[in-house]
XYZ file of C-alpha atoms in Angstrom:
698
model
C 26.313 -39.519 -37.689
C 22.676 -40.620 -37.988
C 22.848 -41.747 -34.340
C 24.070 -38.308 -33.249
C 21.356 -36.567 -35.289
C 18.775 -38.851 -33.711
C 19.992 -37.962 -30.207
C 19.888 -34.245 -31.042
C 16.359 -34.597 -32.405
C 15.249 -36.394 -29.256
C 16.867 -33.693 -27.119
C 15.130 -30.925 -29.096
C 11.793 -32.678 -28.847
C 12.330 -33.164 -25.108
C 13.170 -29.493 -24.698
C 10.126 -28.460 -26.722
C 7.904 -30.701 -24.633
C 9.457 -29.311 -21.486
C 8.876 -25.741 -22.640
C 5.349 -26.522 -23.691
C 4.662 -28.165 -20.350
C 6.149 -25.151 -18.594
C 3.837 -22.865 -20.523
C 0.657 -24.862 -19.995
C 0.940 -26.446 -16.576
C -1.779 -25.915 -14.023
C -1.344 -25.415 -10.301
C -3.863 -24.493 -7.630
C -4.696 -20.844 -7.064
C -2.905 -19.273 -10.018
C -6.079 -17.360 -10.864
C -6.885 -13.955 -9.464
C -10.021 -11.873 -8.984
C -8.106 -8.992 -10.550
C -6.932 -8.597 -14.137
C -3.212 -9.110 -14.577
C -2.480 -5.577 -15.717
C -3.993 -4.006 -12.591
C -2.266 -6.499 -10.319
C 1.090 -5.854 -11.993
C 0.614 -2.113 -11.575
C -0.045 -2.577 -7.851
C 3.107 -4.658 -7.532
C 5.227 -2.221 -9.516
C 4.019 0.988 -7.894
C 4.055 -0.190 -4.267
C 7.241 -0.275 -2.253
C 8.257 -2.386 0.705
C 11.361 -0.273 1.019
C 9.339 2.889 1.611
C 7.247 1.207 4.302
C 10.472 -0.016 5.917
C 12.053 3.443 5.827
C 8.962 4.859 7.529
C 9.444 2.300 10.313
C 13.033 3.470 10.681
C 11.848 7.061 10.920
C 9.255 6.434 13.631
C 10.561 3.506 15.680
C 14.323 3.123 15.264
C 14.576 2.347 18.982
C 12.344 2.512 22.038
C 12.683 5.829 23.788
C 11.082 8.299 26.133
C 8.142 10.136 24.625
C 8.723 13.881 24.869
C 6.358 15.995 26.952
C 5.653 18.124 23.876
C 3.942 15.124 22.279
C 1.242 15.245 24.918
C 0.722 18.974 24.498
C 0.135 19.003 20.728
C -0.103 16.388 18.020
C 1.877 13.216 18.530
C 4.946 12.767 16.384
C 3.375 9.766 14.657
C 0.173 11.643 13.814
C 2.077 14.512 12.228
C 4.270 12.095 10.296
C 1.290 10.240 8.779
C -0.709 13.332 7.847
C 2.276 15.192 6.394
C 3.100 12.248 4.151
C -0.520 11.815 3.071
C -0.646 15.479 2.073
C 2.615 15.096 0.170
C 0.914 12.293 -1.780
C -1.800 14.746 -2.822
C -4.423 13.468 -0.377
C -5.577 16.898 0.702
C -8.373 15.670 2.981
C -5.855 14.067 5.344
C -6.376 15.284 8.887
C -6.070 14.301 12.532
C -9.380 13.699 14.214
C -9.496 14.202 17.969
C -11.897 12.033 19.943
C -11.646 13.347 23.473
C -9.124 13.407 26.261
C -7.455 10.518 28.006
C -4.711 10.110 30.576
C -1.646 7.928 30.378
C 1.296 6.973 32.549
C 4.608 8.250 31.252
C 8.134 7.473 32.349
C 10.607 10.334 32.437
C 13.782 8.859 33.896
C 14.959 5.834 35.842
C 18.223 4.401 37.062
C 19.398 1.624 39.336
C 22.911 1.909 40.818
C 24.661 -0.551 43.036
C 26.135 1.415 45.951
C 27.492 -1.459 48.036
C 29.699 -3.491 48.007
C 30.770 -1.659 44.842
C 29.663 1.306 42.762
C 28.195 0.261 39.391
C 25.248 1.086 37.189
C 22.771 -1.774 36.852
C 20.126 -0.196 34.598
C 19.205 3.146 33.040
C 16.069 4.293 31.238
C 18.178 6.285 28.774
C 19.946 3.102 27.673
C 16.838 0.960 27.303
C 13.394 2.418 27.897
C 11.815 -0.984 28.568
C 13.688 -1.291 31.876
C 11.067 0.932 33.509
C 7.874 -0.995 34.093
C 4.764 0.930 33.129
C 2.796 2.121 36.131
C 5.904 2.624 38.256
C 5.760 5.594 40.610
C 8.364 8.257 41.207
C 10.758 7.079 43.882
C 14.175 7.757 45.369
C 15.237 4.935 47.667
C 18.371 3.126 48.797
C 17.791 -0.415 50.071
C 19.217 -3.953 50.103
C 18.246 -6.586 47.543
C 16.681 -9.928 48.360
C 16.329 -12.888 45.979
C 12.772 -14.296 45.766
C 12.633 -17.073 43.200
C 9.274 -17.276 41.361
C 7.786 -15.043 44.115
C 4.890 -17.403 44.778
C 3.108 -17.270 48.134
C 5.258 -19.925 49.800
C 8.504 -18.398 48.578
C 7.512 -14.891 49.679
C 6.520 -16.209 53.111
C 9.946 -17.816 53.496
C 11.869 -14.608 52.772
C 12.294 -11.455 54.804
C 11.445 -8.843 52.177
C 10.379 -6.044 54.494
C 12.210 -2.808 53.661
C 14.042 -4.506 50.795
C 13.822 -4.579 47.003
C 12.825 -7.996 45.699
C 14.767 -9.528 42.818
C 12.768 -12.204 41.002
C 12.514 -14.159 37.762
C 8.719 -13.845 37.854
C 6.786 -11.258 35.857
C 6.450 -8.136 38.001
C 2.862 -7.667 36.860
C 2.012 -10.989 38.496
C 3.901 -10.730 41.775
C 4.201 -7.015 42.569
C 1.223 -6.817 44.926
C 2.161 -9.999 46.777
C 5.687 -8.733 47.410
C 4.574 -5.231 48.418
C 1.969 -6.697 50.783
C 4.834 -8.551 52.435
C 6.744 -5.288 52.912
C 8.944 -5.066 49.795
C 9.715 -1.555 48.557
C 9.567 -2.527 44.882
C 10.519 -5.187 42.347
C 13.455 -5.867 40.059
C 12.414 -8.566 37.570
C 14.351 -10.391 34.896
C 11.377 -12.314 33.606
C 11.657 -13.028 29.899
C 8.891 -14.510 27.769
C 11.432 -16.192 25.453
C 14.806 -16.537 27.211
C 15.998 -19.344 24.937
C 15.296 -17.340 21.783
C 16.609 -13.963 22.885
C 18.230 -13.581 26.323
C 18.330 -9.799 25.886
C 14.571 -9.315 25.556
C 12.745 -7.261 28.137
C 8.958 -7.433 28.066
C 6.936 -4.258 27.546
C 5.169 -4.788 30.827
C 4.396 -3.063 34.061
C 2.274 -3.066 37.170
C -1.399 -2.401 37.652
C -2.057 -1.949 41.297
C -4.088 0.009 43.797
C -0.838 0.597 45.709
C 1.890 0.759 43.050
C 5.553 1.167 43.915
C 7.970 0.436 41.097
C 9.146 -2.257 38.740
C 12.515 -2.357 37.016
C 13.060 -4.926 34.244
C 16.473 -6.411 33.525
C 17.619 -8.592 30.666
C 17.860 -12.262 31.562
C 21.635 -12.042 31.119
C 21.997 -9.260 33.700
C 19.338 -10.732 35.960
C 21.001 -14.112 36.260
C 24.299 -12.439 37.173
C 22.580 -10.472 39.949
C 20.725 -13.577 41.176
C 23.932 -15.610 41.361
C 25.621 -12.984 43.495
C 22.703 -12.958 45.916
C 22.636 -16.772 46.070
C 26.308 -16.720 47.012
C 25.430 -14.608 50.019
C 26.550 -11.189 48.841
C 24.793 -8.302 50.530
C 23.982 -5.883 47.742
C 22.538 -2.443 48.282
C 21.163 -0.332 45.445
C 19.883 3.159 44.822
C 16.718 3.347 42.712
C 15.658 6.712 41.342
C 12.567 7.036 39.158
C 10.610 9.957 37.791
C 7.201 9.214 36.299
C 4.151 11.300 35.557
C 0.557 11.050 34.435
C -0.093 12.952 31.233
C -3.368 14.151 29.762
C -3.695 14.027 26.007
C -6.141 13.867 23.128
C -7.074 10.570 21.472
C -5.794 11.170 17.947
C -6.866 9.424 14.737
C -5.053 10.426 11.549
C -7.469 9.767 8.698
C -8.031 10.304 4.987
C -10.352 9.237 2.194
C -9.693 8.252 -1.396
C -13.123 9.161 -2.785
C -14.944 6.785 -5.085
C -16.517 7.743 -8.379
C -20.011 7.416 -6.912
C -20.516 9.783 -3.946
C -23.622 7.839 -2.915
C -21.885 4.455 -2.885
C -20.630 2.546 0.124
C -17.165 2.721 1.709
C -14.456 0.355 2.832
C -12.562 1.027 6.062
C -8.839 0.242 6.181
C -7.310 0.455 9.644
C -4.083 0.032 11.577
C -3.262 0.967 15.141
C -0.624 3.664 15.279
C -0.485 3.570 19.081
C -0.690 0.702 21.542
C -0.556 2.862 24.572
C 1.689 5.874 24.202
C 4.926 4.610 25.725
C 5.503 1.444 23.677
C 7.139 2.089 20.292
C 7.254 -1.299 18.579
C 8.610 -1.554 15.046
C 6.548 -4.543 13.945
C 3.803 -4.071 16.537
C 2.351 -1.903 15.240
C 4.325 0.631 13.253
C 4.671 -1.932 10.441
C 0.906 -2.160 9.953
C 0.518 1.600 10.047
C 3.335 2.252 7.593
C 2.144 -0.483 5.224
C -1.280 1.162 5.281
C 0.343 4.496 4.482
C 1.951 2.894 1.437
C -1.390 1.372 0.392
C -2.912 4.857 0.365
C -0.007 6.258 -1.660
C -0.037 3.403 -4.176
C -3.745 3.584 -4.934
C -3.779 7.384 -5.012
C -0.868 7.492 -7.471
C -2.266 4.867 -9.840
C -5.712 6.507 -9.856
C -4.322 10.011 -10.379
C -2.086 8.825 -13.230
C -5.047 7.194 -14.939
C -3.439 3.766 -14.806
C -6.350 2.251 -12.891
C -9.922 3.455 -12.806
C -11.211 5.271 -9.775
C -13.200 2.664 -7.854
C -16.918 3.148 -7.426
C -16.653 3.055 -3.619
C -14.550 5.258 -1.354
C -11.626 3.945 0.652
C -11.431 5.377 4.164
C -8.124 5.034 6.045
C -7.822 5.383 9.815
C -4.712 5.154 11.997
C -5.933 4.645 15.542
C -4.844 4.013 19.102
C -5.649 0.309 19.487
C -9.172 -0.026 20.898
C -8.758 3.268 22.742
C -9.254 5.002 19.393
C -11.273 2.541 17.326
C -14.047 2.283 19.921
C -14.797 6.033 20.228
C -14.346 6.387 16.463
C -17.009 3.723 15.869
C -19.309 5.308 18.441
C -18.947 8.741 16.826
C -19.302 7.631 13.220
C -22.440 5.500 13.138
C -23.418 7.301 9.934
C -20.239 6.174 8.190
C -20.552 2.642 9.498
C -24.078 2.399 8.084
C -22.612 2.723 4.595
C -19.431 0.699 5.163
C -19.164 -2.708 3.536
C -16.221 -4.144 5.452
C -12.981 -3.501 7.315
C -9.427 -4.626 6.528
C -7.251 -4.290 9.608
C -3.455 -4.397 9.403
C -1.986 -5.363 12.720
C 1.717 -6.271 12.711
C 2.583 -7.191 9.133
C 6.334 -6.728 8.689
C 8.130 -9.630 10.391
C 10.891 -11.404 8.433
C 9.024 -14.698 8.180
C 11.751 -17.212 7.318
C 14.158 -15.879 9.938
C 11.630 -16.089 12.723
C 9.523 -19.137 11.874
C 6.427 -17.087 11.157
C 3.557 -16.818 8.680
C 1.512 -13.987 7.263
C -1.945 -14.841 8.572
C -5.398 -13.802 7.472
C -8.054 -14.416 10.126
C -11.580 -14.869 8.841
C -14.739 -13.577 10.464
C -16.914 -15.872 12.567
C -20.205 -17.249 11.279
C -21.875 -14.322 12.996
C -20.361 -12.010 10.359
C -20.561 -14.000 7.100
C -19.069 -11.978 4.270
C -17.403 -12.335 0.895
C -14.465 -10.295 2.260
C -13.112 -13.580 3.654
C -12.977 -15.219 0.240
C -11.658 -12.184 -1.621
C -8.842 -11.954 0.922
C -8.143 -15.666 0.865
C -8.060 -15.693 -2.935
C -5.303 -13.092 -3.076
C -3.317 -14.833 -0.342
C -3.415 -18.044 -2.382
C -2.489 -16.130 -5.524
C 0.468 -14.487 -3.809
C 1.569 -17.864 -2.455
C 1.308 -19.630 -5.809
C 3.111 -16.900 -7.731
C 5.958 -16.399 -5.248
C 7.492 -19.840 -5.167
C 9.135 -22.249 -7.588
C 7.319 -25.253 -9.054
C 8.972 -28.424 -10.265
C 6.351 -28.414 -13.019
C 7.568 -25.116 -14.460
C 10.277 -26.920 -16.426
C 13.019 -25.203 -18.401
C 13.110 -21.467 -18.867
C 10.747 -20.451 -16.072
C 11.714 -18.017 -13.311
C 11.572 -19.184 -9.729
C 8.445 -17.108 -9.159
C 5.694 -16.438 -11.667
C 4.907 -12.965 -10.332
C 7.585 -12.130 -7.792
C 6.834 -9.517 -5.162
C 10.255 -8.748 -3.748
C 12.196 -5.835 -2.328
C 15.682 -4.774 -3.350
C 16.830 -4.940 0.271
C 14.546 -7.726 1.488
C 14.248 -11.487 1.338
C 13.735 -13.636 -1.750
C 11.679 -16.134 0.224
C 8.553 -17.936 -0.883
C 5.403 -16.441 0.591
C 4.700 -18.233 3.861
C 1.065 -17.691 4.768
C -1.828 -19.190 6.694
C -5.605 -18.755 6.487
C -7.038 -19.054 9.987
C -10.255 -18.917 11.946
C -11.345 -15.725 13.654
C -9.021 -13.937 16.054
C -10.369 -10.905 17.824
C -7.658 -9.091 19.792
C -7.278 -6.125 17.457
C -9.301 -3.251 16.082
C -11.266 -5.279 13.516
C -13.132 -6.716 16.498
C -14.698 -3.307 17.054
C -16.156 -3.402 13.539
C -17.283 -7.008 13.944
C -19.238 -6.087 17.069
C -22.966 -6.907 17.102
C -23.825 -3.221 17.460
C -21.628 -2.219 14.509
C -22.043 -5.102 12.028
C -19.205 -4.222 9.648
C -17.378 -7.489 8.880
C -13.635 -7.167 9.392
C -10.555 -9.337 8.884
C -7.110 -9.006 10.386
C -3.795 -9.425 8.566
C -0.951 -10.279 10.951
C 2.452 -11.979 11.090
C 2.422 -14.729 13.698
C 4.047 -16.232 15.700
C 6.195 -13.283 16.686
C 9.121 -13.989 18.981
C 9.585 -10.272 19.653
C 5.982 -9.450 20.475
C 5.650 -6.841 23.232
C 9.350 -6.821 24.065
C 12.351 -4.544 23.698
C 13.422 -6.779 20.796
C 10.683 -5.359 18.549
C 13.035 -3.225 16.480
C 13.280 -2.537 12.712
C 15.883 -5.230 12.110
C 13.257 -7.955 12.630
C 11.218 -6.595 9.696
C 11.529 -7.602 6.041
C 10.905 -5.070 3.258
C 9.761 -7.921 1.011
C 7.108 -8.983 3.497
C 6.030 -5.348 3.837
C 5.773 -5.114 0.050
C 3.558 -8.201 -0.045
C 1.358 -6.840 2.725
C 0.865 -3.626 0.744
C 0.052 -5.475 -2.490
C -2.393 -7.833 -0.796
C -4.206 -5.056 1.044
C -4.379 -2.896 -2.071
C -5.655 -5.780 -4.212
C -8.320 -6.857 -1.716
C -9.553 -3.321 -1.144
C -9.532 -2.284 -4.793
C -11.310 -5.466 -5.924
C -14.215 -4.854 -3.561
C -14.278 -1.083 -3.987
C -14.461 -1.314 -7.775
C -16.755 -4.342 -8.095
C -19.823 -3.979 -10.291
C -22.023 -6.787 -11.519
C -19.141 -8.562 -13.290
C -16.925 -8.327 -10.232
C -19.760 -9.439 -7.996
C -20.364 -12.526 -10.129
C -16.676 -13.398 -10.026
C -16.631 -13.005 -6.251
C -19.795 -15.128 -5.965
C -18.083 -17.908 -7.896
C -15.094 -17.677 -5.566
C -17.311 -17.888 -2.489
C -19.197 -20.900 -3.852
C -16.057 -22.800 -4.870
C -14.321 -22.095 -1.577
C -17.471 -23.014 0.333
C -17.575 -26.445 -1.262
C -13.922 -26.888 -0.349
C -14.583 -25.927 3.274
C -17.518 -28.336 3.448
C -15.340 -31.079 1.981
C -12.634 -30.503 4.560
C -15.165 -30.721 7.381
C -16.674 -33.803 5.766
C -13.275 -35.507 5.652
C -12.762 -34.732 9.347
C -16.190 -36.073 10.308
C -15.810 -39.180 8.117
C -12.557 -39.904 9.913
C -14.334 -39.530 13.266
C -17.044 -41.929 12.102
C -14.391 -44.407 11.081
C -12.931 -44.329 14.592
C -16.217 -44.331 16.496
C -17.108 -47.208 18.791
C -20.521 -48.795 18.880
C -21.609 -46.629 21.818
C -20.409 -43.407 20.182
C -21.361 -44.074 16.575
C -24.802 -42.470 16.652
C -23.433 -39.345 18.357
C -20.565 -39.069 15.842
C -23.025 -39.357 12.950
C -25.386 -36.802 14.465
C -22.510 -34.351 15.004
C -21.305 -34.837 11.421
C -24.744 -34.193 9.906
C -25.239 -31.118 12.087
C -21.809 -29.816 11.041
C -22.685 -30.087 7.361
C -26.008 -28.353 7.935
C -24.380 -25.554 9.927
C -21.590 -24.941 7.456
C -24.009 -24.939 4.548
C -26.139 -22.322 6.293
C -23.024 -20.200 6.780
C -21.908 -20.604 3.174
C -25.340 -19.584 1.901
C -25.358 -16.542 4.199
C -21.876 -15.647 2.915
C -22.914 -16.072 -0.692
C -25.923 -13.806 -0.235
C -23.757 -10.931 1.028
C -22.375 -10.578 -2.512
C -25.699 -9.056 -3.617
C -24.763 -5.783 -1.885
C -22.156 -5.189 -4.600
C -24.788 -4.980 -7.365
C -28.207 -4.679 -5.741
C -31.170 -5.277 -8.001
C -29.101 -6.826 -10.795
C -31.223 -9.702 -12.072
C -28.298 -11.583 -13.617
C -26.478 -11.614 -10.296
C -29.539 -12.682 -8.316
C -30.219 -15.507 -10.767
C -26.626 -16.638 -10.435
C -26.753 -16.479 -6.640
C -29.963 -18.530 -6.671
C -28.296 -21.175 -8.817
C -25.214 -21.292 -6.600
C -27.400 -21.597 -3.497
C -29.306 -24.479 -5.087
C -25.985 -26.166 -5.831
C -24.908 -25.723 -2.193
C -28.116 -27.369 -1.012
C -27.601 -30.219 -3.495
C -24.041 -30.605 -2.211
C -25.424 -30.847 1.335
C -27.664 -33.722 0.245
C -24.692 -35.443 -1.388
C -22.542 -35.037 1.700
C -25.323 -36.362 3.926
C -25.549 -39.418 1.668
C -21.797 -39.924 2.101
C -22.157 -39.703 5.858
C -25.014 -42.173 5.814
C -22.931 -44.586 3.730
C -20.064 -44.229 6.196
C -22.453 -44.833 9.103
C -23.790 -48.031 7.553
C -20.301 -49.267 6.752
C -19.012 -48.620 10.269
C -22.150 -50.073 11.882
C -21.772 -53.220 9.785
C -18.125 -53.436 10.715
C -18.963 -53.174 14.426
C -22.030 -55.376 14.213
C -24.406 -52.757 15.634
C -27.635 -51.253 14.371
C -27.754 -47.438 14.120
C -30.538 -45.617 12.308
C -29.564 -42.723 10.011
C -32.764 -40.947 10.993
C -31.864 -38.309 13.577
C -34.385 -37.854 16.358
C -34.455 -34.375 17.891
C -34.900 -33.994 21.618
C -37.907 -32.092 22.946
C -35.583 -29.161 23.709
C -34.193 -29.210 20.168
C -37.679 -29.342 18.647
C -38.647 -26.295 20.662
C -35.439 -24.478 19.699
C -36.080 -25.244 16.017
C -39.291 -23.209 16.198
C -37.716 -20.049 17.649
C -36.303 -17.566 15.094
C -34.789 -14.591 16.936
C -34.182 -11.364 15.015
C -32.070 -8.398 16.118
C -34.121 -5.268 16.763
C -33.291 -1.726 15.661
C -32.181 -1.053 19.222
C -28.961 -3.025 18.598
C -27.530 -0.642 16.003
C -29.039 2.381 17.712
C -26.852 1.579 20.709
C -23.852 0.735 18.530
C -20.544 -0.664 19.686
C -20.631 -2.683 22.904
C -24.388 -3.139 22.950
C -24.076 -6.231 25.140
C -22.433 -4.062 27.783
C -25.783 -2.315 28.133
C -27.249 -5.423 29.776
C -27.795 -4.699 33.441
C -26.253 -6.836 36.165
C -29.726 -7.436 37.495
C -30.873 -8.843 34.164
C -27.770 -10.989 33.785
C -28.223 -12.223 37.316
C -31.870 -13.052 36.695
C -30.854 -15.391 33.873
C -27.871 -16.738 35.792
C -25.399 -15.839 33.034
C -22.842 -14.156 35.272
C -21.450 -17.226 36.933
C -18.919 -19.116 34.882
C -20.752 -20.014 31.695
C -18.615 -19.961 28.560
C -21.376 -18.025 26.868
C -21.151 -15.187 29.351
C -17.359 -15.210 29.198
C -16.713 -15.493 25.486
C -19.411 -16.308 22.979
C -22.280 -13.929 23.684
C -21.406 -11.498 20.899
C -20.957 -14.293 18.342
C -24.293 -15.844 19.242
C -26.075 -12.494 19.193
C -24.732 -11.713 15.715
C -26.381 -14.853 14.360
C -29.752 -13.178 14.982
C -29.122 -10.269 12.599
C -31.114 -11.610 9.645
C -33.726 -13.483 11.641
C -33.623 -16.518 9.350
C -31.819 -18.854 11.741
C -33.569 -20.832 14.440
C -32.009 -21.198 17.865
C -31.231 -24.798 16.915
C -29.440 -23.539 13.796
C -27.462 -21.150 15.995
C -26.510 -24.016 18.316
C -25.300 -26.090 15.365
C -23.247 -23.190 14.033
C -21.630 -22.595 17.396
C -20.768 -26.292 17.701
C -19.233 -26.316 14.226
C -16.854 -23.416 14.842
C -16.000 -23.579 18.564
C -14.652 -26.696 20.298
C -16.094 -25.553 23.640
C -19.577 -24.847 22.308
C -22.335 -23.601 24.558
C -25.236 -25.710 25.742
C -28.596 -25.315 24.027
C -30.141 -24.487 27.398
C -27.722 -21.581 27.871
C -28.353 -20.270 24.346
C -32.123 -20.405 24.863
C -31.706 -18.623 28.168
C -29.502 -16.011 26.500
C -32.143 -15.414 23.826
C -34.800 -14.890 26.495
C -32.483 -12.399 28.179
C -31.912 -10.490 24.917
C -35.644 -10.480 24.253
C -36.379 -9.014 27.673
C -33.707 -6.369 27.021
C -35.445 -5.463 23.762
C -32.468 -6.479 21.630
C -34.108 -9.396 19.836
C -37.664 -10.293 18.946
C -39.215 -13.685 18.149
């Protein structure tokens, strides 16, 4: 009896310990920059289901856009504005930014007429079969198989007066085949044939002498190819109607006003159109509909008095990708002057676990240092930590601490990734040197249905949409409502994350030092020291951006000064670690390498040049580098093949905004963030060019 009582007592004590452990355990990133009550309200009010239903309304399948859309407001624009008004956002409107023209397919069919009568493809069945840019045609002609359609293959085939069937992308081979006499192209190219053999790419032809392109599924294409390889003589009738339409560039927009009419704004964006003929469910209706739900959620909670109206206004824009964001930025320089940052929702709805994907947040480059990166990253980590199970939770804990699920969606953990800058979306417009509004992109990637006929609602997950809405709302509201207390919390986040980033780079460089040979040891050490210096400069620049949230607040400035001093002390510590690693490796290899870094004459000169952007940069606005004349570019020899001219010019130029970085600092920062960094000579030359153009002074 006593033995049984003893066992029960031990079991009770074990259970109590387990429960206590479950209540007091610590895991990374279970803190948030937002109080729990506000976060819970965002989770409870927002709906992934609603965002998903909106996707079903707008993009249930890919279809022909009606001519009436081009004559008045687009269906999508009316949908967004009508819903915003139903939410009580009375300032919702559609802004028109000038006329544009677009290709539009009307009808298309391909019928086999010999040796049998059978339909091969029809635009009504699948709109993606008609390649964009195809011209109206009505032709009957034989088919010819042209594998890959490279130059040698085309030369070996008689394609004159025939329609070429190929497994190559029509956009790549159309001109070559037409130059050889082909009447048009039937392609069954698929970007992912092993994942989905029924995908057709949303592609087309761009040509000075366009004919037509018809896309088939890989399944149907292989069947047609096999018949031709067996020697069948197949004749088809192709009939296409296509037009060029003129329309207005439309931007549905609204504002949730802040409590202070003189305060700054945040810009939240998503592209509602990517061209006017592609109607992708994830790309990009998911981003647009998630943004619609963000607006509804915040509006409802503010109106009901459940959360305070933020100090700063939240401006929402639904834009044609680039085609709308660029003219919008050009028109609204006044708004951009008072905008703190941009959160851009690209495609955000993919069912992550089914498709091997992650929800990614891409940071800004060093040219746009900003606390937005760390606020966003903090909430991603929080969502990840609170939407998975921990072994340490013990008995009595739910699988997720703060689950963000949907009734009709997944119950997956939150799969996410924090990545370096990626620019191929509308946030790049705001990040431009002439605009200078730091922007991040939220996007699900990889996406096995990207730009194909497979981009339909069934690939989306209401749970993922719900999480995208919560994250966007939390990031935006945290920044929009931040006063001195919020600013100090954000500053602490930036400083802590900065030390982590420096540590990660240090670990990488220490590993490189440990692998270096005697000949490469000095260079590895030099690179490591420069990396630490560059990253520290970036972290300090990032930290200092927090001051815009509470300008003139002495407590905040004192705190920022202390955090900056700590960053500089951390740099000294990390340099000491690198020096210790250098000495250890040198001793191991039996070589002598001095830890004192000697600058070259070119580096010494570059260290004395501190370029600063002039007022002319923002006066010009978006695309200021495009104002550089060909003559000026030619004079400095930056047209011919340099990486700087091709890719990095805008990033380098942005590093001149504050004027507190030398050209050598800029070189170090480029080396730290880009594997294919530019030469110091090219950067110096580029600075001379910008100076002559009146865009920088030094």
